[in-house]
PDB file of C-alpha atoms in Angstrom:
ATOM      1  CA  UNK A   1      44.712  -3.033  25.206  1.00 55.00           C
ATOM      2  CA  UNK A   2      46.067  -3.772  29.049  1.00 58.00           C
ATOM      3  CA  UNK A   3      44.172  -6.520  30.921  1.00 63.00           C
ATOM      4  CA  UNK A   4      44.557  -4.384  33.965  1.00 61.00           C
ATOM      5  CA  UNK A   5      44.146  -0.249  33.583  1.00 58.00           C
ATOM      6  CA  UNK A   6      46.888   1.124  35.882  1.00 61.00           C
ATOM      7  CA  UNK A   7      45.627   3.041  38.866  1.00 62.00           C
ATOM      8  CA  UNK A   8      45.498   6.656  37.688  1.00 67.00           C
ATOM      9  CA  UNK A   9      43.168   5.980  34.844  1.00 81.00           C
ATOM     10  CA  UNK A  10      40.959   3.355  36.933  1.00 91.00           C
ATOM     11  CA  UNK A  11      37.771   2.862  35.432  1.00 92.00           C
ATOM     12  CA  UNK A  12      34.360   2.264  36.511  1.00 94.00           C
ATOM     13  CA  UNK A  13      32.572  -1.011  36.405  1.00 95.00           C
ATOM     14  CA  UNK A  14      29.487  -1.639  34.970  1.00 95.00           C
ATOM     15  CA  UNK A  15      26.127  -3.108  36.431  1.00 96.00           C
ATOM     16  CA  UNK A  16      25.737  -6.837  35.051  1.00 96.00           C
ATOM     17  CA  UNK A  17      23.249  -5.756  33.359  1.00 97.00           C
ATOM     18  CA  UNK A  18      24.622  -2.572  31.708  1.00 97.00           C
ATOM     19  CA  UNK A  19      27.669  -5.065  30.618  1.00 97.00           C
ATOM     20  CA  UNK A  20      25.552  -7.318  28.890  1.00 97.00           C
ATOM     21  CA  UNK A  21      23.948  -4.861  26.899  1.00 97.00           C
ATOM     22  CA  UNK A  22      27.400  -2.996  25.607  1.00 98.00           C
ATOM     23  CA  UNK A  23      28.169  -7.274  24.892  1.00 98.00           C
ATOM     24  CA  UNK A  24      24.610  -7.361  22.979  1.00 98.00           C
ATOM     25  CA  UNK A  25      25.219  -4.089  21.222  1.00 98.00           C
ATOM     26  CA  UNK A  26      28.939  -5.488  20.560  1.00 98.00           C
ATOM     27  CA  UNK A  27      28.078  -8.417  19.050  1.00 98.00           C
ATOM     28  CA  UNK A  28      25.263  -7.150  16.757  1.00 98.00           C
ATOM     29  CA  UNK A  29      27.259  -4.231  15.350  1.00 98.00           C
ATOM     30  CA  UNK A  30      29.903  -6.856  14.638  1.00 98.00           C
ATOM     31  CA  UNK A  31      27.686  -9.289  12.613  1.00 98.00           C
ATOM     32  CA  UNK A  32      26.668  -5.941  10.351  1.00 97.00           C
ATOM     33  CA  UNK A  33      30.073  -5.375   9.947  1.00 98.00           C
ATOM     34  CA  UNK A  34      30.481  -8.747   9.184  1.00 98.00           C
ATOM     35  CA  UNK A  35      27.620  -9.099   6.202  1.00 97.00           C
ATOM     36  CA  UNK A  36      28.883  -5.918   4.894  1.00 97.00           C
ATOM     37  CA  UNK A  37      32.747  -7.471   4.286  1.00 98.00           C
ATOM     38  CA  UNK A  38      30.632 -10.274   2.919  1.00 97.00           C
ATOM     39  CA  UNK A  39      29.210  -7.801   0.087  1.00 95.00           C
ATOM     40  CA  UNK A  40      31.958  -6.149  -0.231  1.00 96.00           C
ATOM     41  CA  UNK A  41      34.255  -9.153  -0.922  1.00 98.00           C
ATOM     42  CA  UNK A  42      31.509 -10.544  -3.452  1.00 96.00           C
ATOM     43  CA  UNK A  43      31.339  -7.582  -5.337  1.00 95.00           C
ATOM     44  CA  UNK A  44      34.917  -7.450  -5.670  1.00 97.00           C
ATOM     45  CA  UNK A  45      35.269 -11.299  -6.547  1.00 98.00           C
ATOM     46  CA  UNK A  46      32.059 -10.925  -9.396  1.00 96.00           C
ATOM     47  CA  UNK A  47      31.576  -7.371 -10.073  1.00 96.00           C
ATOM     48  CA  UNK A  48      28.665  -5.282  -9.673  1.00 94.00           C
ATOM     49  CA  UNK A  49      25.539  -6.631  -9.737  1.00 91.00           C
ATOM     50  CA  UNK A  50      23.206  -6.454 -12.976  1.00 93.00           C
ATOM     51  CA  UNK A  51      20.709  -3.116 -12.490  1.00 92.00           C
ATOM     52  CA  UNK A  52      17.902  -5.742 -12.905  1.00 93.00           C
ATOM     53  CA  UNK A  53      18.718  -7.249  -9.916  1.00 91.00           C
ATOM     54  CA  UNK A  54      18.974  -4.124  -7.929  1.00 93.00           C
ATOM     55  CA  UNK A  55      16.087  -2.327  -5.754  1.00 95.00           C
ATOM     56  CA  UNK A  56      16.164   1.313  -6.042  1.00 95.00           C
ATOM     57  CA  UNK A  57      17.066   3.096  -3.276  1.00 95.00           C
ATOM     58  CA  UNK A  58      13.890   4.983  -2.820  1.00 97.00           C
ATOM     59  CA  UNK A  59      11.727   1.710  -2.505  1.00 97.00           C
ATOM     60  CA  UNK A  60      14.320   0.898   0.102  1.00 96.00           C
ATOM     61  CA  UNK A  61      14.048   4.189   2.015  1.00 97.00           C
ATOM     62  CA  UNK A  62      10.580   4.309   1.627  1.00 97.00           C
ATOM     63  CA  UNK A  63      10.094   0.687   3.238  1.00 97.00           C
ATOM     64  CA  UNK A  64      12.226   1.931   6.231  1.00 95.00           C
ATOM     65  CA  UNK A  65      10.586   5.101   6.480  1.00 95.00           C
ATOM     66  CA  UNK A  66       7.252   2.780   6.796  1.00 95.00           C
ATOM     67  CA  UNK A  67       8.412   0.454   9.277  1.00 94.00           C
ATOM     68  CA  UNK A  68       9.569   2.981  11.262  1.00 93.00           C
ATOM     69  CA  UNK A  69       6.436   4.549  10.895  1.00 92.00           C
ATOM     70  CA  UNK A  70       4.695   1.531  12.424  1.00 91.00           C
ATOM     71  CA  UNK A  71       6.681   1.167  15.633  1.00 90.00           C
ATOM     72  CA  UNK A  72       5.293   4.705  16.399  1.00 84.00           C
ATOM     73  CA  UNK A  73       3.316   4.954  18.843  1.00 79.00           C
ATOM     74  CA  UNK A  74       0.344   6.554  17.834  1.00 71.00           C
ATOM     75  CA  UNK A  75      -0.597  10.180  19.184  1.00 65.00           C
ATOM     76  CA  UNK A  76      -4.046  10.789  20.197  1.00 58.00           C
TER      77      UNK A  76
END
């Protein structure tokens, strides 16, 4: 990527603020990315863990479903 764009394809700054939220936004997607290589790399240095030691998908979709379910605003 150029430092500088050239002058036909000039592009539009951002508000401060705006710019620190794509940063936030940035930064957070990269430290997901970042745990999952972490996984990834584990499981492919020791294998898959035992079942035992696994949660079930549908606990773990029904937890998010619930949390989710609790930032809701209620409707009257």
């Amino acid at each position: 990527m150029r430092d500088q764009p050239s002058s036909a394809t000039a592009r539009q700054r951002l508000e401060p603020a705006a710019a620190d939220a794509v940063r936030a936004y940035a930064a957070k997607t990269r430290e997901n990315a970042d745990r999952l290589a972490a996984v990834l790399e584990d499981i492919a240095a020791n294998g898959l863990p035992a079942v035992e030691e696994c949660t079930p998908w549908e606990d773990l979709r029904d937890a998010r479903l619930a949390h989710l379910a609790a930032q809701r605003p209620a409707v009257a």
